[in-house]
Coordinates of C-alpha atoms in Angstrom, one line a residue:
Chain V
X7 CA 4.6 -20.1 9.8
X8 CA 3.4 -17.3 12.0
X9 CA 6.0 -14.6 12.5
X10 CA 6.9 -13.1 15.9
X11 CA 5.5 -9.7 14.9
X12 CA 2.2 -11.3 14.0
X13 CA 2.1 -12.9 17.5
X14 CA 2.8 -9.6 19.2
X15 CA 0.2 -7.7 17.1
X16 CA -2.3 -10.5 17.7
X17 CA -1.6 -10.4 21.5
X18 CA -2.3 -6.6 21.5
X19 CA -5.9 -7.3 20.3
X20 CA -6.3 -10.1 22.8
X21 CA -5.3 -7.7 25.6
X22 CA -7.9 -5.2 24.4
X23 CA -10.7 -7.8 24.2
X24 CA -9.8 -9.2 27.6
X25 CA -9.8 -5.7 29.2
X26 CA -13.2 -4.7 27.6
X27 CA -14.7 -8.1 28.7
X28 CA -13.4 -7.5 32.2
X29 CA -14.9 -4.0 32.4
X30 CA -18.2 -5.4 31.1
X31 CA -18.2 -8.2 33.7
X32 CA -17.5 -5.6 36.4
X33 CA -20.6 -3.7 35.2
X34 CA -22.6 -6.9 35.6
X35 CA -21.2 -7.1 39.2
X36 CA -19.5 -10.5 38.7
X37 CA -17.7 -11.3 41.9
X38 CA -13.9 -11.1 42.0
X39 CA -12.8 -14.7 41.7
X40 CA -15.1 -15.3 38.8
X41 CA -14.1 -12.0 37.2
X42 CA -10.5 -13.2 36.8
X43 CA -11.6 -16.6 35.6
X44 CA -14.1 -15.2 33.0
X45 CA -11.5 -12.6 31.7
X46 CA -9.0 -15.3 31.1
X47 CA -11.7 -17.5 29.5
X48 CA -12.5 -14.7 27.0
X49 CA -8.8 -14.1 26.3
X50 CA -8.5 -17.8 25.4
X51 CA -11.7 -18.0 23.4
X52 CA -10.7 -15.2 21.1
X53 CA -7.5 -17.0 20.3
X54 CA -9.2 -20.2 19.1
X55 CA -10.0 -20.4 15.4
X56 CA -13.7 -20.5 14.6
X57 CA -14.9 -23.4 12.5
X58 CA -16.1 -21.6 9.4
X59 CA -13.6 -18.7 8.7
X60 CA -10.7 -20.7 10.0
X61 CA -9.3 -17.6 11.9
X62 CA -9.6 -16.8 15.6
X63 CA -12.1 -14.0 16.5
X64 CA -9.2 -11.7 17.5
X65 CA -7.8 -12.0 13.9
X66 CA -11.1 -10.5 12.5
X67 CA -10.8 -7.6 14.9
X68 CA -7.1 -7.2 14.1
X69 CA -8.0 -7.0 10.4
X70 CA -10.2 -4.0 11.2
X71 CA -8.2 -2.3 14.0
X72 CA -4.6 -3.1 13.1
X73 CA -2.1 -3.5 15.9
X74 CA -2.3 -1.4 19.1
X75 CA 0.5 0.9 20.1
X76 CA 2.7 0.1 23.1
X77 CA 1.0 3.1 24.9
X78 CA -2.4 1.5 24.4
X79 CA -1.2 -1.9 25.5
X80 CA 0.5 -0.5 28.6
X81 CA -2.7 1.3 29.6
X82 CA -4.8 -1.8 29.0
X83 CA -2.5 -4.0 31.1
X84 CA -2.5 -1.4 33.9
X85 CA -6.4 -1.4 33.8
X86 CA -6.4 -5.2 33.9
X87 CA -4.0 -5.2 36.9
X88 CA -6.0 -2.5 38.7
X89 CA -9.2 -4.5 38.7
X90 CA -8.0 -8.1 38.8
X91 CA -5.3 -7.7 41.4
X92 CA -6.3 -4.5 43.2
X93 CA -2.8 -3.2 42.5
X94 CA -3.1 0.3 41.1
X95 CA 0.2 1.4 39.7
X96 CA 0.3 5.0 38.4
X97 CA -3.5 5.4 38.9
X98 CA -2.9 9.0 40.1
X99 CA -0.8 9.8 37.1
X100 CA -3.6 9.1 34.6
X101 CA -4.7 12.8 34.6
X102 CA -4.9 15.8 32.4
X103 CA -1.2 16.3 31.6
X104 CA -0.9 12.6 30.6
X105 CA -3.9 12.7 28.3
X106 CA -2.8 16.0 26.8
X107 CA 0.6 14.6 25.9
X108 CA -1.2 11.9 23.9
X109 CA -3.8 14.2 22.3
X110 CA -1.6 17.1 21.2
X111 CA 0.7 15.0 18.8
X112 CA -2.3 13.0 17.6
X113 CA -4.2 16.1 16.6
X114 CA -1.2 17.2 14.5
X115 CA -0.2 13.7 13.2
X116 CA -3.5 12.2 11.9
X117 CA -4.8 15.1 9.8
X118 CA -1.4 15.5 8.2
X119 CA -0.8 11.9 7.4
X120 CA -4.3 11.8 5.8
X121 CA -2.9 14.3 3.2
X122 CA -4.2 17.8 4.0
X123 CA -0.8 19.2 3.1
X124 CA 2.7 18.3 2.0
X125 CA 4.1 18.0 5.5
X126 CA 4.2 14.4 6.7
X127 CA 5.3 14.0 10.3
X128 CA 5.1 10.2 9.9
X129 CA 8.5 10.4 8.2
X130 CA 10.0 11.4 11.5
X131 CA 9.2 8.0 12.9
X132 CA 11.5 6.1 10.5
X133 CA 14.5 7.2 12.5
X134 CA 14.9 10.9 12.8
X135 CA 17.6 12.0 15.3
X136 CA 15.8 15.2 16.2
X137 CA 12.5 13.4 16.8
X138 CA 14.3 10.9 19.0
X139 CA 16.1 13.7 20.8
X140 CA 12.8 15.4 21.5
X141 CA 11.3 12.3 22.9
X142 CA 14.5 11.8 25.1
X143 CA 14.1 15.3 26.6
X144 CA 10.4 14.7 27.3
X145 CA 11.2 11.4 28.9
X146 CA 14.0 12.9 31.0
X147 CA 11.7 15.7 32.2
X148 CA 9.0 13.2 33.1
X149 CA 11.6 11.1 34.9
X150 CA 12.9 14.1 36.9
X151 CA 9.3 14.9 37.9
X152 CA 8.7 11.2 38.7
X153 CA 5.9 11.0 36.1
X154 CA 6.6 7.3 35.5
X155 CA 3.6 6.6 33.3
X156 CA 4.9 8.9 30.6
X157 CA 8.4 7.5 31.1
X158 CA 7.2 3.9 30.7
X159 CA 5.0 4.8 27.6
X160 CA 7.8 6.5 25.7
X161 CA 10.7 4.4 26.8
X162 CA 8.9 1.1 26.2
X163 CA 7.7 2.3 22.8
X164 CA 11.2 3.4 21.8
X165 CA 12.7 0.1 23.0
X166 CA 10.0 -2.0 21.2
X167 CA 10.6 0.0 18.0
X168 CA 14.4 -0.4 18.2
X169 CA 14.1 -4.2 18.5
X170 CA 11.3 -4.5 15.9
X171 CA 8.6 -5.8 18.3
X172 CA 5.7 -5.0 16.0
X173 CA 5.4 -5.4 12.2
X174 CA 5.7 -1.6 11.8
X175 CA 9.1 0.0 11.3
X176 CA 7.9 3.4 12.3
X177 CA 8.2 4.8 15.9
X178 CA 4.8 6.6 15.6
X179 CA 3.0 3.2 15.4
X180 CA 4.6 2.3 18.8
X181 CA 3.8 5.6 20.5
X182 CA 0.2 6.2 19.3
X183 CA -2.8 4.7 17.7
X184 CA -6.2 6.3 16.9
X185 CA -7.9 4.4 19.7
X186 CA -5.8 5.7 22.5
X187 CA -6.0 9.2 21.0
X188 CA -9.8 9.0 21.0
X189 CA -9.8 7.7 24.5
X190 CA -7.5 10.5 25.6
X191 CA -9.7 13.2 23.9
X192 CA -12.7 11.6 25.8
X193 CA -10.8 11.7 29.1
X194 CA -9.9 15.3 28.6
X195 CA -13.4 16.3 27.7
X196 CA -14.8 14.4 30.7
X197 CA -12.2 16.0 32.9
X198 CA -13.0 19.5 31.5
X199 CA -16.8 18.9 32.0
X200 CA -16.3 17.7 35.5
X201 CA -14.1 20.7 36.4
X202 CA -16.8 23.1 34.9
X203 CA -19.5 21.4 37.0
X204 CA -17.4 21.7 40.1
X205 CA -16.6 25.4 39.3
X206 CA -20.3 26.1 38.8
X207 CA -21.3 24.4 42.0
X208 CA -18.6 26.3 43.9
X209 CA -19.8 29.5 42.3
X210 CA -23.4 28.9 43.3
X211 CA -22.5 28.1 46.9
Chain L
X9 CA 10.4 0.0 46.5
X10 CA 10.0 3.5 45.0
X11 CA 13.8 3.9 45.0
X12 CA 14.2 0.6 43.1
X13 CA 11.6 1.6 40.6
X14 CA 13.2 4.9 40.0
X15 CA 16.5 3.1 39.3
X16 CA 14.7 0.6 37.0
X17 CA 13.0 3.5 35.0
X18 CA 16.4 5.2 34.6
X19 CA 18.0 2.1 33.2
X20 CA 15.0 1.5 30.9
X21 CA 15.4 5.0 29.5
X22 CA 19.1 4.4 28.8
X23 CA 18.6 1.1 27.2
X24 CA 15.6 2.2 25.1
X25 CA 17.2 5.3 23.8
X26 CA 20.5 3.6 23.1
X27 CA 18.6 1.1 21.0
X28 CA 16.7 3.9 19.3
X29 CA 19.9 5.9 18.6
X30 CA 21.6 2.8 17.1
X31 CA 18.6 2.2 14.8
X32 CA 18.6 5.9 13.8
X33 CA 22.3 6.0 13.0
X34 CA 21.9 2.9 10.8
X35 CA 19.3 4.6 8.7
X36 CA 21.6 6.7 6.5
X37 CA 20.8 6.3 2.8
X38 CA 21.9 8.0 -0.3
X39 CA 19.8 10.5 -2.3
X40 CA 20.6 9.4 -5.9
X41 CA 18.8 7.1 -8.3
X42 CA 20.1 4.0 -10.0
X43 CA 19.9 4.5 -13.7
X44 CA 18.7 1.4 -15.5
X45 CA 18.9 2.1 -19.3
X46 CA 18.8 -0.8 -21.7
X47 CA 20.6 -0.7 -25.1
X48 CA 18.9 0.2 -28.3
X49 CA 19.4 -2.6 -30.8
X50 CA 20.6 -1.4 -34.2
X51 CA 19.5 -3.1 -37.4
X52 CA 16.5 -4.9 -35.9
X53 CA 13.4 -5.7 -37.9
X54 CA 10.3 -3.9 -36.7
X55 CA 8.4 -6.1 -34.3
X56 CA 4.8 -5.6 -33.1
X57 CA 3.0 -8.7 -31.8
X58 CA 0.0 -9.1 -29.6
X59 CA -1.5 -12.0 -27.6
X60 CA -3.3 -12.7 -24.3
X61 CA -1.2 -13.3 -21.1
X62 CA -4.2 -14.6 -19.2
X63 CA -6.2 -17.6 -20.4
X64 CA -8.9 -18.2 -17.8
X65 CA -12.4 -17.8 -19.3
X66 CA -15.5 -16.4 -17.7
X67 CA -13.7 -14.4 -15.1
X68 CA -12.5 -10.9 -14.7
X69 CA -8.9 -10.0 -14.9
X70 CA -7.4 -6.6 -14.1
X71 CA -4.3 -4.5 -13.0
X72 CA -1.5 -6.5 -14.7
X73 CA 2.2 -5.9 -14.1
X74 CA 5.5 -7.4 -15.4
X75 CA 8.9 -8.3 -14.2
X76 CA 11.8 -9.6 -16.3
X77 CA 13.3 -12.9 -15.1
X78 CA 17.0 -13.6 -15.0
X79 CA 16.9 -15.8 -18.1
X80 CA 15.1 -13.1 -20.2
X81 CA 11.6 -14.5 -19.8
X82 CA 8.9 -12.3 -18.4
X83 CA 6.5 -12.9 -15.5
X84 CA 3.2 -11.2 -15.5
X85 CA 0.9 -10.7 -12.4
X86 CA -2.7 -9.6 -12.3
X87 CA -5.8 -10.1 -10.1
X88 CA -8.6 -12.3 -11.2
X89 CA -12.0 -13.4 -9.9
X90 CA -15.7 -13.2 -10.4
X91 CA -15.5 -9.4 -10.2
X92 CA -13.3 -6.6 -8.8
X93 CA -13.4 -6.7 -5.0
X94 CA -15.0 -10.2 -4.8
X95 CA -13.8 -12.6 -2.1
X96 CA -12.7 -15.2 -4.8
X97 CA -10.2 -12.8 -6.3
X98 CA -6.7 -14.3 -6.6
X99 CA -3.3 -12.9 -7.6
X100 CA -2.4 -14.9 -10.7
X101 CA 0.8 -15.1 -12.8
X102 CA 2.0 -16.5 -16.1
X103 CA 5.4 -16.6 -17.7
X104 CA 6.2 -15.4 -21.3
X105 CA 9.1 -17.0 -23.1
X106 CA 10.2 -14.7 -26.0
X107 CA 12.1 -17.7 -27.6
X108 CA 8.8 -19.6 -27.9
X109 CA 6.7 -16.5 -28.2
X110 CA 4.2 -18.1 -25.8
X111 CA 2.7 -17.7 -22.4
X112 CA 2.7 -20.5 -19.8
X113 CA -0.5 -21.7 -18.0
X114 CA -1.7 -19.4 -15.2
X115 CA -0.4 -20.0 -11.7
X116 CA -2.0 -18.8 -8.5
X117 CA 0.4 -16.8 -6.4
X118 CA -1.8 -15.5 -3.6
X119 CA -5.3 -16.0 -2.4
X120 CA -7.3 -14.2 0.2
X121 CA -7.3 -17.3 2.4
X122 CA -3.6 -17.9 2.4
X123 CA -2.9 -14.3 2.8
X124 CA -5.0 -14.0 5.9
X125 CA -3.5 -17.1 7.4
X126 CA 0.0 -15.7 6.9
X127 CA -0.7 -12.2 8.3
X128 CA -3.0 -13.5 11.0
X129 CA -5.8 -11.1 10.4
X130 CA -9.0 -11.0 8.3
X131 CA -8.6 -10.0 4.7
X132 CA -11.8 -9.3 2.7
X133 CA -10.3 -8.8 -0.8
X134 CA -7.1 -8.6 -2.9
X135 CA -6.1 -6.0 -5.5
X136 CA -3.3 -4.6 -7.7
X137 CA -0.1 -6.6 -7.7
X138 CA 3.3 -5.2 -8.8
X139 CA 6.7 -7.0 -8.6
X140 CA 10.2 -5.7 -8.2
X141 CA 13.6 -7.4 -8.0
X142 CA 15.6 -6.5 -4.9
X143 CA 19.4 -5.9 -5.0
X144 CA 20.1 -9.5 -3.9
X145 CA 18.0 -10.9 -6.8
X146 CA 14.9 -11.8 -4.8
X147 CA 11.6 -11.0 -6.4
X148 CA 9.3 -8.9 -4.1
X149 CA 5.6 -9.1 -5.0
X150 CA 3.6 -6.3 -3.5
X151 CA -0.2 -6.5 -3.6
X152 CA -3.2 -4.7 -2.2
X153 CA -5.2 -6.2 0.6
X154 CA -8.4 -4.8 2.2
X155 CA -9.8 -5.9 5.5
X156 CA -12.7 -3.4 5.9
X157 CA -14.5 -1.2 3.4
X158 CA -13.5 -0.3 -0.2
X159 CA -10.2 0.4 -1.8
X160 CA -9.7 3.4 0.5
X161 CA -9.2 0.8 3.3
X162 CA -6.3 -0.9 1.5
X163 CA -2.9 -1.8 2.8
X164 CA 0.1 -3.4 1.1
X165 CA 1.1 -7.0 1.6
X166 CA 4.3 -8.5 0.3
X167 CA 5.6 -12.0 -0.7
X168 CA 9.1 -12.9 -1.8
X169 CA 10.5 -15.5 -4.2
X170 CA 14.0 -16.7 -4.6
X171 CA 13.3 -19.0 -7.5
X172 CA 12.0 -16.5 -10.1
X173 CA 8.4 -16.8 -9.0
X174 CA 7.9 -20.6 -8.9
X175 CA 7.3 -20.6 -5.2
X176 CA 6.5 -17.7 -2.8
X177 CA 7.1 -17.0 0.8
X178 CA 4.3 -16.4 3.4
X179 CA 2.7 -13.0 3.0
X180 CA 4.0 -10.1 5.1
X181 CA 2.0 -6.9 5.8
X182 CA 3.8 -3.6 5.2
X183 CA 2.8 -0.9 7.7
X184 CA 2.7 2.5 5.9
X185 CA 0.5 4.7 8.0
X186 CA -0.2 5.4 11.7
X187 CA -3.9 5.6 11.0
X188 CA -5.0 2.0 11.2
X189 CA -2.6 1.3 8.4
X190 CA -5.2 1.9 5.8
X191 CA -5.3 3.5 2.3
X192 CA -2.1 2.6 0.6
X193 CA -2.3 1.0 -2.8
X194 CA 0.3 0.0 -5.4
X195 CA 0.3 0.3 -9.2
X196 CA 3.6 1.8 -10.5
X197 CA 6.8 0.1 -11.3
X198 CA 9.4 -0.2 -8.5
X199 CA 12.8 1.6 -9.1
X200 CA 16.1 1.7 -7.3
X201 CA 18.4 4.2 -5.5
X202 CA 22.1 3.8 -6.0
X203 CA 22.6 2.3 -2.5
X204 CA 20.5 -0.7 -3.4
X205 CA 17.4 0.5 -1.6
X206 CA 14.1 0.1 -3.5
X207 CA 11.5 2.8 -4.2
X208 CA 7.9 1.8 -4.6
X209 CA 5.4 4.3 -6.0
X210 CA 2.1 4.1 -4.0
X211 CA -1.0 6.2 -3.5
X212 CA -3.6 7.0 -0.9
X213 CA -7.4 7.2 -1.4
X214 CA -8.8 7.9 2.0
X215 CA -10.1 11.4 2.5
X216 CA -7.5 13.0 0.2
X217 CA -6.0 11.3 -2.9
X218 CA -2.3 11.6 -3.3
X219 CA 0.8 9.9 -4.5
X220 CA 3.8 8.8 -2.4
X221 CA 7.1 6.9 -2.7
X222 CA 7.9 4.2 -0.2
X223 CA 11.5 3.3 0.3
X224 CA 12.6 -0.2 1.4
X225 CA 16.0 -1.3 2.6
X226 CA 17.7 -4.4 1.2
X227 CA 15.9 -6.6 3.8
X228 CA 12.5 -5.3 2.7
X229 CA 11.9 -3.0 5.7
X230 CA 10.1 0.2 5.0
X231 CA 12.6 3.0 5.9
X232 CA 11.1 6.2 4.5
X233 CA 8.2 7.6 2.5
X234 CA 7.9 10.8 0.5
X235 CA 4.8 12.6 -0.5
X236 CA 4.4 13.6 -4.2
X237 CA 1.0 15.4 -4.1
X238 CA -1.5 16.4 -1.4
X239 CA -4.8 18.0 -0.6
X240 CA -7.1 18.2 -3.5
X241 CA -4.3 17.5 -6.1
X242 CA -5.9 14.1 -6.7
X243 CA -2.8 12.7 -8.2
X244 CA -2.9 8.9 -8.0
X245 CA -0.9 5.9 -9.2
X246 CA 2.5 7.6 -9.7
X247 CA 4.9 6.3 -12.3
X248 CA 8.5 7.2 -11.6
X249 CA 10.7 8.1 -14.6
X250 CA 14.4 8.1 -13.6
X251 CA 16.4 10.2 -16.1
X252 CA 19.7 10.3 -14.3
X253 CA 21.1 9.8 -10.8
X254 CA 19.6 13.1 -9.7
X255 CA 16.7 13.9 -12.0
X256 CA 13.4 12.1 -12.1
X257 CA 9.9 12.9 -13.2
X258 CA 6.6 11.4 -11.9
X259 CA 3.5 11.1 -14.0
X260 CA 0.2 10.6 -12.0
X261 CA -3.3 9.7 -12.9
X262 CA -5.7 12.6 -12.5
X263 CA -8.6 11.4 -10.3
X264 CA -10.2 14.8 -9.8
X265 CA -11.3 17.9 -11.6
X266 CA -8.2 19.9 -11.0
X267 CA -5.5 20.4 -13.7
X268 CA -8.2 20.2 -16.5
X269 CA -8.4 16.4 -16.2
X270 CA -4.9 16.1 -17.6
X271 CA -1.9 14.0 -16.5
X272 CA -0.3 15.4 -13.3
X273 CA 3.4 15.7 -13.2
X274 CA 6.0 16.4 -10.5
X275 CA 9.8 16.3 -10.7
X276 CA 13.0 16.3 -8.7
X277 CA 16.6 17.4 -9.3
X278 CA 18.2 16.2 -6.1
X279 CA 17.7 12.4 -6.1
X280 CA 14.2 12.6 -4.7
X281 CA 14.9 14.7 -1.6
X282 CA 12.6 17.5 -2.8
X283 CA 9.8 17.4 -5.4
X284 CA 8.2 20.2 -7.3
X285 CA 4.5 21.1 -6.8
X286 CA 2.2 19.2 -9.2
X287 CA 1.5 20.6 -12.7
X288 CA -0.5 19.4 -15.7
X289 CA 0.8 17.8 -18.9
X290 CA -1.1 18.3 -22.2
X291 CA -2.6 14.8 -22.3
X292 CA -6.1 14.1 -21.3
X293 CA -6.5 11.7 -18.4
X294 CA -10.0 10.4 -17.7
X295 CA -9.2 9.2 -14.2
X296 CA -7.3 6.2 -15.5
X297 CA -3.9 4.6 -14.8
X298 CA -0.9 5.4 -17.0
X299 CA 2.4 3.7 -17.6
X300 CA 5.6 5.2 -18.9
X301 CA 9.3 4.6 -19.3
X302 CA 12.3 6.8 -20.1
X303 CA 14.4 5.9 -23.2
X304 CA 18.2 6.2 -23.2
X305 CA 17.8 9.4 -25.2
X306 CA 15.6 10.8 -22.4
X307 CA 12.4 10.6 -24.5
X308 CA 9.4 9.5 -22.5
X309 CA 7.3 6.6 -23.9
X310 CA 3.9 6.5 -22.3
X311 CA 0.7 4.4 -22.6
X312 CA -2.4 6.4 -21.8
X313 CA -6.2 6.5 -22.1
X314 CA -6.3 9.9 -23.7
X315 CA -10.0 10.5 -24.4
X316 CA -12.7 12.2 -22.4
X317 CA -15.1 10.3 -20.2
X318 CA -18.6 9.8 -21.6
X319 CA -21.6 7.7 -20.5
X320 CA -20.9 4.0 -19.9
X321 CA -17.5 4.6 -21.4
X322 CA -15.3 6.2 -18.7
X323 CA -12.7 7.2 -21.3
X324 CA -11.0 3.8 -21.2
X325 CA -12.3 2.7 -24.6
X326 CA -9.2 4.1 -26.3
X327 CA -5.6 3.5 -25.5
X328 CA -2.6 5.2 -27.1
X329 CA 1.1 4.8 -27.2
X330 CA 2.7 8.3 -27.1
X331 CA 6.2 9.7 -27.0
X332 CA 7.5 13.0 -25.7
X333 CA 11.0 14.5 -26.4
X334 CA 10.6 17.5 -24.0
X335 CA 9.8 16.1 -20.6
X336 CA 6.1 15.7 -21.4
X337 CA 5.4 19.3 -22.6
X338 CA 4.4 18.0 -26.0
X339 CA 3.4 14.5 -27.2
X340 CA 3.3 12.7 -30.5
X341 CA 1.1 9.7 -31.1
X342 CA 3.1 6.6 -31.9
X343 CA 0.3 4.2 -32.3
X344 CA -3.4 3.9 -31.3
X345 CA -3.4 0.5 -29.5
X346 CA -7.1 0.3 -29.0
X347 CA -10.0 2.5 -30.3
X348 CA -13.7 1.8 -29.8
X349 CA -14.8 5.4 -29.8
X350 CA -17.2 4.6 -32.7
X351 CA -19.2 2.4 -30.3
X352 CA -20.0 5.5 -28.2
X353 CA -22.2 6.9 -31.0
X354 CA -25.1 4.5 -30.4
X355 CA -25.9 2.2 -27.4
X356 CA -24.5 -1.3 -28.0
X357 CA -26.7 -4.2 -27.3
X358 CA -25.2 -7.5 -26.3
X359 CA -25.4 -9.1 -29.7
X360 CA -23.6 -6.1 -31.4
X361 CA -21.1 -6.1 -28.6
X362 CA -20.3 -9.8 -29.0
X363 CA -19.6 -9.3 -32.7
X364 CA -17.1 -6.5 -32.1
X365 CA -15.5 -8.4 -29.2
X366 CA -15.0 -11.5 -31.3
X367 CA -13.2 -9.6 -34.0
X368 CA -11.1 -7.9 -31.4
X369 CA -10.2 -11.1 -29.7
X370 CA -9.1 -12.7 -33.0
X371 CA -7.0 -9.6 -33.9
X372 CA -5.4 -9.6 -30.4
X373 CA -4.2 -13.2 -30.4
X374 CA -4.1 -15.5 -33.5
X375 CA -4.3 -18.5 -31.2
X376 CA -7.8 -17.5 -30.2
X377 CA -9.8 -19.4 -32.9
X378 CA -12.8 -21.6 -33.4
X379 CA -15.1 -21.9 -30.3
X380 CA -12.6 -20.0 -28.2
X381 CA -13.4 -16.8 -30.1
X382 CA -17.0 -16.8 -28.8
X383 CA -15.8 -17.8 -25.3
X384 CA -13.4 -14.8 -25.2
X385 CA -16.1 -12.5 -26.4
X386 CA -18.6 -13.9 -23.9
X387 CA -16.1 -13.4 -21.0
X388 CA -15.7 -9.7 -22.1
X389 CA -19.5 -9.3 -22.5
X390 CA -20.1 -10.6 -19.0
X391 CA -17.8 -8.0 -17.6
X392 CA -18.6 -5.1 -19.8
X393 CA -22.4 -5.2 -20.4
X394 CA -24.5 -3.7 -17.6
X395 CA -28.0 -2.3 -17.3
X396 CA -28.8 -3.0 -21.0
X397 CA -25.7 -1.2 -22.3
X398 CA -22.2 -2.4 -23.2
X399 CA -18.8 -0.6 -23.3
X400 CA -15.2 -1.3 -23.9
X401 CA -12.3 -1.0 -21.5
X402 CA -8.6 -1.1 -22.3
X403 CA -6.9 0.1 -19.1
X404 CA -4.2 -0.2 -16.4
X405 CA -1.2 -0.4 -18.8
X406 CA 2.1 -1.6 -17.5
X407 CA 5.1 -1.0 -19.8
X408 CA 8.7 -2.3 -19.3
X409 CA 11.8 -2.4 -21.3
X410 CA 13.8 -5.6 -21.0
X411 CA 17.5 -6.1 -21.1
X412 CA 17.3 -7.0 -24.8
X413 CA 16.0 -3.5 -25.5
X414 CA 12.5 -4.7 -26.4
X415 CA 9.3 -3.3 -24.9
X416 CA 6.6 -5.3 -23.3
X417 CA 3.2 -3.9 -22.4
X418 CA 0.3 -5.6 -20.6
X419 CA -3.1 -4.1 -19.9
X420 CA -6.7 -5.0 -19.1
X421 CA -8.7 -6.1 -22.1
X422 CA -12.4 -5.5 -21.6
X423 CA -11.9 -6.7 -17.9
X424 CA -11.9 -10.3 -19.2
X425 CA -8.3 -10.8 -20.1
X426 CA -4.8 -9.4 -19.8
X427 CA -3.5 -8.4 -23.3
X428 CA 0.2 -8.4 -24.0
X429 CA 2.0 -6.4 -26.7
X430 CA 5.6 -6.9 -27.7
X431 CA 7.3 -4.3 -29.8
X432 CA 10.8 -2.9 -30.4
X433 CA 12.7 0.3 -31.1
X434 CA 12.7 -0.3 -34.8
X435 CA 8.9 -0.5 -34.8
X436 CA 8.7 2.8 -32.9
X437 CA 11.1 4.5 -35.3
X438 CA 9.0 3.1 -38.2
X439 CA 5.8 4.5 -36.7
X440 CA 7.3 7.9 -36.1
X441 CA 8.5 8.2 -39.7
X442 CA 4.9 7.7 -40.9

């Protein structure tokens, strides 16, 4: 019997594949009605077991990638909504501060969990009151500043962790994954490069 | 609209963090070990018997572990297939009945295919299994699964059994890392804390090699992990030796050049909250697994490959049972369980190897006779002869003491079979007097 947490983890990979497929179809300039149809078709195809291995294609990808964090899933769903429905929630909030809030803990967490020292911040995710309190303060600050994207990422991750949404029992797995961290680093680098180019142009003028 | 969303976000924060706080408060657990000493039987006759736990021919078998069943029988687990890392590797099991002094037929406990169907993800290979009994009596089998790459891409999968291992639940993946959940492997014997939570010694092999302890609640949820070594310590496959409710020592396989290629040790005096920095014990460890237990008088009984690596032999051609009365600072040889060092002197061809392996097989199990002797030796030869040369391997020991006070040891015998040794305290005392 397939457990609930296997379904939620599997769904995270389906969302990823559907989003990537949708972005590819957009690059191929597929018109809007077909874009939605093709995206859903891809989402269904990756759920169907292939004849030889007996597993759906998404299960192969899941074996390699693991389950995506709530943050990743939220960003992927927002991307899908943006291009399939033209509704662009929090588009203006996906900017430097947001990506920096993802990158900074990732740069500390991943090297340390890979064993470069004795400190293991992953332990905090098993239910540390100080860690939870820190997240609460960050979320309240974001709420006060109406930075809803940060509010949603953290609050949904904490909620999902508290109800055991994914197979992980550690809050870090709900907040972050290496893929969103890499994407955030890329976004920051692109933003930085773009700002430099603008600055240089302004200086030349 | 914006006003309503602001209200929704506020309610979401309250609900999420109330849930998070509730989960955090429930997480309290004690920092004291459960001591699990077994009695020393007085007036026993010395016992030392050997046989093979596995029986499948022409296959490779490795990384055995043991658990005692409620009725005093023993269940062994190991992985078996055409070679280590092959897609056909299965987790197999057999039951030893001390009253009959015999092993049952092998039983398949987990395959790659049934595991990937249960965990709904691709699994490329299976590895080391270990089994522990939870506070409610359920058997928990933890085994290594890999989806991508080598053993450094491992994660842990678990199955449970409520009928002493006759039937097993669907597999369940344990998430132990935020980094793609890779590089956690099992080898050491599970142990308990005095609140009923279970500790599972594990190790990581990606980038840095280091040992850790995972802690599971009574429902099998991972609730904490503690690092035992780090950086370039290269301490692998920790074995936890609980001495009393506060004190424990950990022995680790030395997989690097640090600590003069000797066994690595750390210890705690506060129930596992804090551990000392690693140090070396005066026993050679040629990057090979060790197994050990603590006797009621606090002596440590260990099974180790204690010779240097050399050529095709990676130091696993000799296996020793050793004892220490001072926390591992000095050791005395109880018995040399296996010794093929003489074969290092000149390269062994297949014919010479077969001859030695046949003699070994007969000595190991007196039920191996007739045509079976050659089949056992052939199985070993297929695994141990490569590129024109042959070697011997006696590795991955797993030692337990049962409720009766007797000791049972299983280990890999020339990669072809799992060898079992049954001995008692009287035999150890007799050996130490010699």
